[in-house]
Short mmCIF file of C-alpha atoms and ligand atoms in Angstrom, two decimals:
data_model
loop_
_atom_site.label_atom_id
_atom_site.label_comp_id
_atom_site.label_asym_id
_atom_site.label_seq_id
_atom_site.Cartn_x
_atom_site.Cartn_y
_atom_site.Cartn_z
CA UNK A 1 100.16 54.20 -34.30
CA UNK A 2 97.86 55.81 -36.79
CA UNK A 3 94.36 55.92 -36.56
CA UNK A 4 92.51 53.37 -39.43
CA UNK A 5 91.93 55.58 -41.89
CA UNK A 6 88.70 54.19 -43.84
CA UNK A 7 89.63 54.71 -47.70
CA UNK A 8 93.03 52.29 -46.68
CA UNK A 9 93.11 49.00 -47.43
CA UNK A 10 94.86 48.00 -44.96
CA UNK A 11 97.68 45.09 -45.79
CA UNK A 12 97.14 42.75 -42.69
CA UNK A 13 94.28 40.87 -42.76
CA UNK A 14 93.63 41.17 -39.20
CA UNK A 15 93.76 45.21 -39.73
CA UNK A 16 91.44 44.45 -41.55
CA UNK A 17 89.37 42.46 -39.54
CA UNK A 18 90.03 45.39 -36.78
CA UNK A 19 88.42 47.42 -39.49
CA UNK A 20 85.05 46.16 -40.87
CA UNK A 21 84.49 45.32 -37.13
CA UNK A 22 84.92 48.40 -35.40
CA UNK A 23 81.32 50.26 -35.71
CA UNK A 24 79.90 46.88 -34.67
CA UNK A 25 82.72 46.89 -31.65
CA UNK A 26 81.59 49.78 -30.27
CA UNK A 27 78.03 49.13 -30.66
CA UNK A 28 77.93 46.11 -28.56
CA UNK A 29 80.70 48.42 -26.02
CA UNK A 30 77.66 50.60 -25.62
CA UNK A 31 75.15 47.94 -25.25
CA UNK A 32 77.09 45.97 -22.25
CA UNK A 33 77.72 48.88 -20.46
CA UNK A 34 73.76 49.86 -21.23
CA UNK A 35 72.87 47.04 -19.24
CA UNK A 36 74.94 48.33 -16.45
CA UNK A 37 76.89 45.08 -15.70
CA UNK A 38 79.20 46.29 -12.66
CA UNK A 39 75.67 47.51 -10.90
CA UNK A 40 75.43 44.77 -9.15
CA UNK A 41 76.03 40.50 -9.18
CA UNK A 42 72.52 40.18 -10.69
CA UNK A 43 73.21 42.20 -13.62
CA UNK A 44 76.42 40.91 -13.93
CA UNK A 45 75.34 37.24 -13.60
CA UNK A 46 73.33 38.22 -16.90
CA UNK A 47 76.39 39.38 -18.67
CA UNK A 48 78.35 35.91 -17.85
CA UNK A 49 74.70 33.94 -19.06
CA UNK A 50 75.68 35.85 -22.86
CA UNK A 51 79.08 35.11 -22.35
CA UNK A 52 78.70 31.40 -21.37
CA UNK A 53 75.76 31.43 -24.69
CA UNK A 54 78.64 33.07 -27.06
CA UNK A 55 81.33 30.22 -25.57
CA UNK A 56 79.37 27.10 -25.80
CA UNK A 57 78.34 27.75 -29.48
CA UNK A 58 82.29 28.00 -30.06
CA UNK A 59 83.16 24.95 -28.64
CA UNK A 60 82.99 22.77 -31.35
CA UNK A 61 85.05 24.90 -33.43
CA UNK A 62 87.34 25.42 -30.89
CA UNK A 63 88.28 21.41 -30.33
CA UNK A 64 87.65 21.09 -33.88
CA UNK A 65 90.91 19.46 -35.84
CA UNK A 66 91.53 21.18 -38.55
CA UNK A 67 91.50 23.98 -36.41
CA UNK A 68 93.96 23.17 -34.42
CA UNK A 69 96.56 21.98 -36.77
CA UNK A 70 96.19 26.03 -37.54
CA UNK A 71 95.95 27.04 -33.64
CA UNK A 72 97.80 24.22 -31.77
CA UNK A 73 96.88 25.97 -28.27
CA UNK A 74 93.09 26.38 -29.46
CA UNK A 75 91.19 24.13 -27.67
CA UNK A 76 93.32 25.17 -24.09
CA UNK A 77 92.01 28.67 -25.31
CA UNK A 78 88.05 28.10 -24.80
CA UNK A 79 86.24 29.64 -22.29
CA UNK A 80 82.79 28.16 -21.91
CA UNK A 81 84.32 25.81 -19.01
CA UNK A 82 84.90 29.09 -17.33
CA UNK A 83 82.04 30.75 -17.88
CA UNK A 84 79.95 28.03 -16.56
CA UNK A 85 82.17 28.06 -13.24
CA UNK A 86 81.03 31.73 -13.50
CA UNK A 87 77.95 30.35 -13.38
CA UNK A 88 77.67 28.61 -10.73
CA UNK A 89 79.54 31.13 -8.53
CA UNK A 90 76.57 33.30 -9.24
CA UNK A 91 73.99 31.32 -8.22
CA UNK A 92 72.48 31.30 -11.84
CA UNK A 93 71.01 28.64 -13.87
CA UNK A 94 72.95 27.25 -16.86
CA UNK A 95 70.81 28.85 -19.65
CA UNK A 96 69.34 26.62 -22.70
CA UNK A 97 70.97 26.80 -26.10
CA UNK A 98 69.47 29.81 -28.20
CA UNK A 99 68.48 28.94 -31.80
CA UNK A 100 70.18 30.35 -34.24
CA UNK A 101 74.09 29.38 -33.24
CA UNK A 102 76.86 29.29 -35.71
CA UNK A 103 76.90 25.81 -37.84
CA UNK A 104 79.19 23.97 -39.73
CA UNK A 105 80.87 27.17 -40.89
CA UNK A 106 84.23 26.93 -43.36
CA UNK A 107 87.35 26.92 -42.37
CA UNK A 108 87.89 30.53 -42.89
CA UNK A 109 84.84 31.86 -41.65
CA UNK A 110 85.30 30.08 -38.25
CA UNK A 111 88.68 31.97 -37.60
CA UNK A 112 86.27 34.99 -38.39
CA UNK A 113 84.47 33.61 -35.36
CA UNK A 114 87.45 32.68 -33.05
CA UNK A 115 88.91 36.31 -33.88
CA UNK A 116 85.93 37.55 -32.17
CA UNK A 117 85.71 35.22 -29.31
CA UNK A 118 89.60 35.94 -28.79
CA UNK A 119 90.11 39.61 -28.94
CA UNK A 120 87.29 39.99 -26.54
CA UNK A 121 89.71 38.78 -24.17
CA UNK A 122 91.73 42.12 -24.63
CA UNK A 123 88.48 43.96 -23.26
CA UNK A 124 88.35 41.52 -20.67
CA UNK A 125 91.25 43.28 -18.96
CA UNK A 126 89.00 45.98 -18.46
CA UNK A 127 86.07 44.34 -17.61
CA UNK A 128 87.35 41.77 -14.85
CA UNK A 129 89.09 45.16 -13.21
CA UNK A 130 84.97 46.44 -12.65
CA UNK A 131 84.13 43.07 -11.78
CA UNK A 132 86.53 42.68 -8.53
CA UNK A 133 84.49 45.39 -7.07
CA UNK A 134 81.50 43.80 -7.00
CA UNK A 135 83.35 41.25 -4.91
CA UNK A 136 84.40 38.94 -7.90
CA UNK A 137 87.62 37.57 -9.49
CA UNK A 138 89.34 35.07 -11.86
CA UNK A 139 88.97 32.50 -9.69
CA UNK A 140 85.45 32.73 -8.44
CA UNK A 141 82.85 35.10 -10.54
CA UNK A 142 85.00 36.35 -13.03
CA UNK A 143 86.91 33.29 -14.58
CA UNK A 144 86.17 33.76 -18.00
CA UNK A 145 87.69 37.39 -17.87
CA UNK A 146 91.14 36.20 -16.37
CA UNK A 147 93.94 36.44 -17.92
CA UNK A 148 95.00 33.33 -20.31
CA UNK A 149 97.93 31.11 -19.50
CA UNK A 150 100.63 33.27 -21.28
CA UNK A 151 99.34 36.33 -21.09
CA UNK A 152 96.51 37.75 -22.83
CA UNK A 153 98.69 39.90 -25.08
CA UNK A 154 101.25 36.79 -26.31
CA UNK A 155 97.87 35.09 -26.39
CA UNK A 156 96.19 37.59 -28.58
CA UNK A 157 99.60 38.43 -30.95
CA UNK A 158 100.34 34.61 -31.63
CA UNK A 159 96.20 34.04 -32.52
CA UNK A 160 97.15 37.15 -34.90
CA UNK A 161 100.31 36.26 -36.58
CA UNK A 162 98.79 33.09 -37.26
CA UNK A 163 95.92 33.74 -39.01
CA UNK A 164 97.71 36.59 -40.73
CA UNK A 165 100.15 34.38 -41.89
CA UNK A 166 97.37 32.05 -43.95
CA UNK A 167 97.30 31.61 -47.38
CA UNK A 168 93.70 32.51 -48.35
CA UNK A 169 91.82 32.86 -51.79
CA UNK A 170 89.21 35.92 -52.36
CA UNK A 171 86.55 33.77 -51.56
CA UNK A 172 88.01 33.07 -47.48
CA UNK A 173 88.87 36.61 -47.23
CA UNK A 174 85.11 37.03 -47.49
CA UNK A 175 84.36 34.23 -45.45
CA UNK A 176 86.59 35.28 -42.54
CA UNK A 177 85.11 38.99 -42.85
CA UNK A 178 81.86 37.28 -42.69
CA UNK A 179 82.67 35.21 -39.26
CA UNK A 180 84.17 38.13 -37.44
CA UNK A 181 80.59 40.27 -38.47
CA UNK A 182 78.46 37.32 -37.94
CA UNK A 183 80.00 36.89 -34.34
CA UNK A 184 79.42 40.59 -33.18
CA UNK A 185 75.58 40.09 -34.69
CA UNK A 186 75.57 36.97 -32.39
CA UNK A 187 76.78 38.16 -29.30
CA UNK A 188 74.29 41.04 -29.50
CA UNK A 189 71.44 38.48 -30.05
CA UNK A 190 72.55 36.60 -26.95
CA UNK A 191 73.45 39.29 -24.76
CA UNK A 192 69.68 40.89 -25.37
CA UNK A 193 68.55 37.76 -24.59
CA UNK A 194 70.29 37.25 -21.21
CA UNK A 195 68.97 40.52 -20.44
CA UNK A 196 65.63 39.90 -21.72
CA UNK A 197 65.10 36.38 -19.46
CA UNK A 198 66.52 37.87 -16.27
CA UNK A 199 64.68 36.31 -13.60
CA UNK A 200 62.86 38.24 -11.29
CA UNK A 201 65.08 39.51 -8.18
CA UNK A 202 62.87 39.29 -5.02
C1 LIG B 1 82.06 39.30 -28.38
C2 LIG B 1 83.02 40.13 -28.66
C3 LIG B 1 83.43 41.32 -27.83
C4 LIG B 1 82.86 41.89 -26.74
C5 LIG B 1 81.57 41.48 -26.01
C6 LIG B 1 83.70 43.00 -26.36
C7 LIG B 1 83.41 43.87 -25.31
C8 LIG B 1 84.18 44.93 -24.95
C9 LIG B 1 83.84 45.92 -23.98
C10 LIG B 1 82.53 45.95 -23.18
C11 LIG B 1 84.88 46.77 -23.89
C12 LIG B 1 84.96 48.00 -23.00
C13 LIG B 1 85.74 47.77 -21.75
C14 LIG B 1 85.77 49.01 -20.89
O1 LIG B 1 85.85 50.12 -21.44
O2 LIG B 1 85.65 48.88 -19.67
C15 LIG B 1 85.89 46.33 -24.80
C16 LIG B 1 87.12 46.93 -24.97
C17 LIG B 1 88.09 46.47 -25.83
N1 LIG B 1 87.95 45.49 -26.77
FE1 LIG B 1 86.33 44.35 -27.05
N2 LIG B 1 84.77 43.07 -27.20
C18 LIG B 1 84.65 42.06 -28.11
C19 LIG B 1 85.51 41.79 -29.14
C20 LIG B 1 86.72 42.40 -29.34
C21 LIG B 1 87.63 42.15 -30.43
C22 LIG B 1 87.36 41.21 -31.60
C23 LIG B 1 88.74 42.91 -30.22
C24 LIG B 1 89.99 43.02 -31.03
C25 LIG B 1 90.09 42.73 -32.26
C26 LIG B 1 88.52 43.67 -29.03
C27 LIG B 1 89.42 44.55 -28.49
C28 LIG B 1 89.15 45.38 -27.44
C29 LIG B 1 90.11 46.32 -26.88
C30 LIG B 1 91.55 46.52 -27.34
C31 LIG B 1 89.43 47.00 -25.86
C32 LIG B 1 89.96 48.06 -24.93
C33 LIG B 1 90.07 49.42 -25.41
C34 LIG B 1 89.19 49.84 -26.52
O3 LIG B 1 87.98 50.09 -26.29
O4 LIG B 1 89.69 49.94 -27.65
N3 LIG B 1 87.29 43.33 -28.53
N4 LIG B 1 85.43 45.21 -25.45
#
């Protein structure tokens, strides 16, 4: 493997994807682990209130039809079921839709979305292996983390070879770059906002 080398195009469009999103990528890597999630529960209940935000907006595109005659498995894929479970675990209120979620977006531009929402499940490998020391786990705490039916890597390379293996015009291949971006701004949004309407630990 070579590193991406900026002035490349590369020829796959999730390379490419991998590309325009990796400032943004490590941007929000700094900001979760700013907000110190493995501290403690509290601040990791936080963490799962973004997560469950970032799901629930997906959900319609991930039971949506046309979708799925792309991603067959898509629907079994969400997580917002999970992250409410999470939820609940943690003794934390199910948090009120945020304004501003992703609507009615094209075809293209919602697998810019889903690639988000799925290859956060390859940082989730990291993540739930913090999370079982504060005492939680994929089956109480830390569902949304756990690994997918499959395995998260089969998961992740069939999500990729399908979507590489689209026929798109010019105009998707901007729409799909424009998901992927529009879902990092997003989760930043919501994860601030988690943080922001912590309620105060006695
Ligand atoms: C909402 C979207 C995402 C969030 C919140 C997120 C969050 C994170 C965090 C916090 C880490 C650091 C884990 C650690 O060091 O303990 C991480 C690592 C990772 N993420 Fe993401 N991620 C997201 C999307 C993505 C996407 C779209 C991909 C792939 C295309 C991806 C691939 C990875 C990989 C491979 C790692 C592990 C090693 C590395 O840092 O390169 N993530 N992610």
């Amino acid at each position: 493997m070579t590193a991406a080398d900026p002035t490349q195009r590369p020829s796959l469009r999730s390379q490419r994807l991998n590309q325009i999103t990796h400032e943004p990528h490590a941007k929000l890597d700094a900001l979760v682990k700013a907000h110190a999630p493995f501290e403690t529960q509290a601040n990791f209940a936080r963490f799962v209130v973004a997560q469950y935000l970032f799901q629930s907006e997906l959900v319609s595109l991930y039971n949506d039809p046309e979708l799925i005659a792309i991603v067959p498995d898509l629907a079994e894929r969400c997580r917002a079921e999970a992250a409410k479970a999470d939820l609940a675990d943690l003794d934390t209120p199910i948090p009120g839709p945020v304004a501003g979620a992703v609507q009615r977006p094209s075809k293209a531009e919602a697998l810019g979305w889903l690639f988000v929402s799925e290859g956060s499940k390859l940082g989730a490998a990291f993540l739930i292996k913090r999370a079982v020391g504060l005492g939680l786990s994929e089956s109480f705490g830390a569902r949304h983390l756990g690994e997918p039916a499959g395995g998260r890597a089969e998961g992740w390379k069939n999500f990729v070879r399908t979507l590489d293996g689209l026929a798109f015009s010019a105009e998707e291949e901007a729409a799909v770059d424009k998901g992927a971006i529009d879902a990092f701004n997003r989760f930043t949004v919501l994860l601030e906002q988690a943080y922001a309407t912590a309620p105060e630990m006695a």
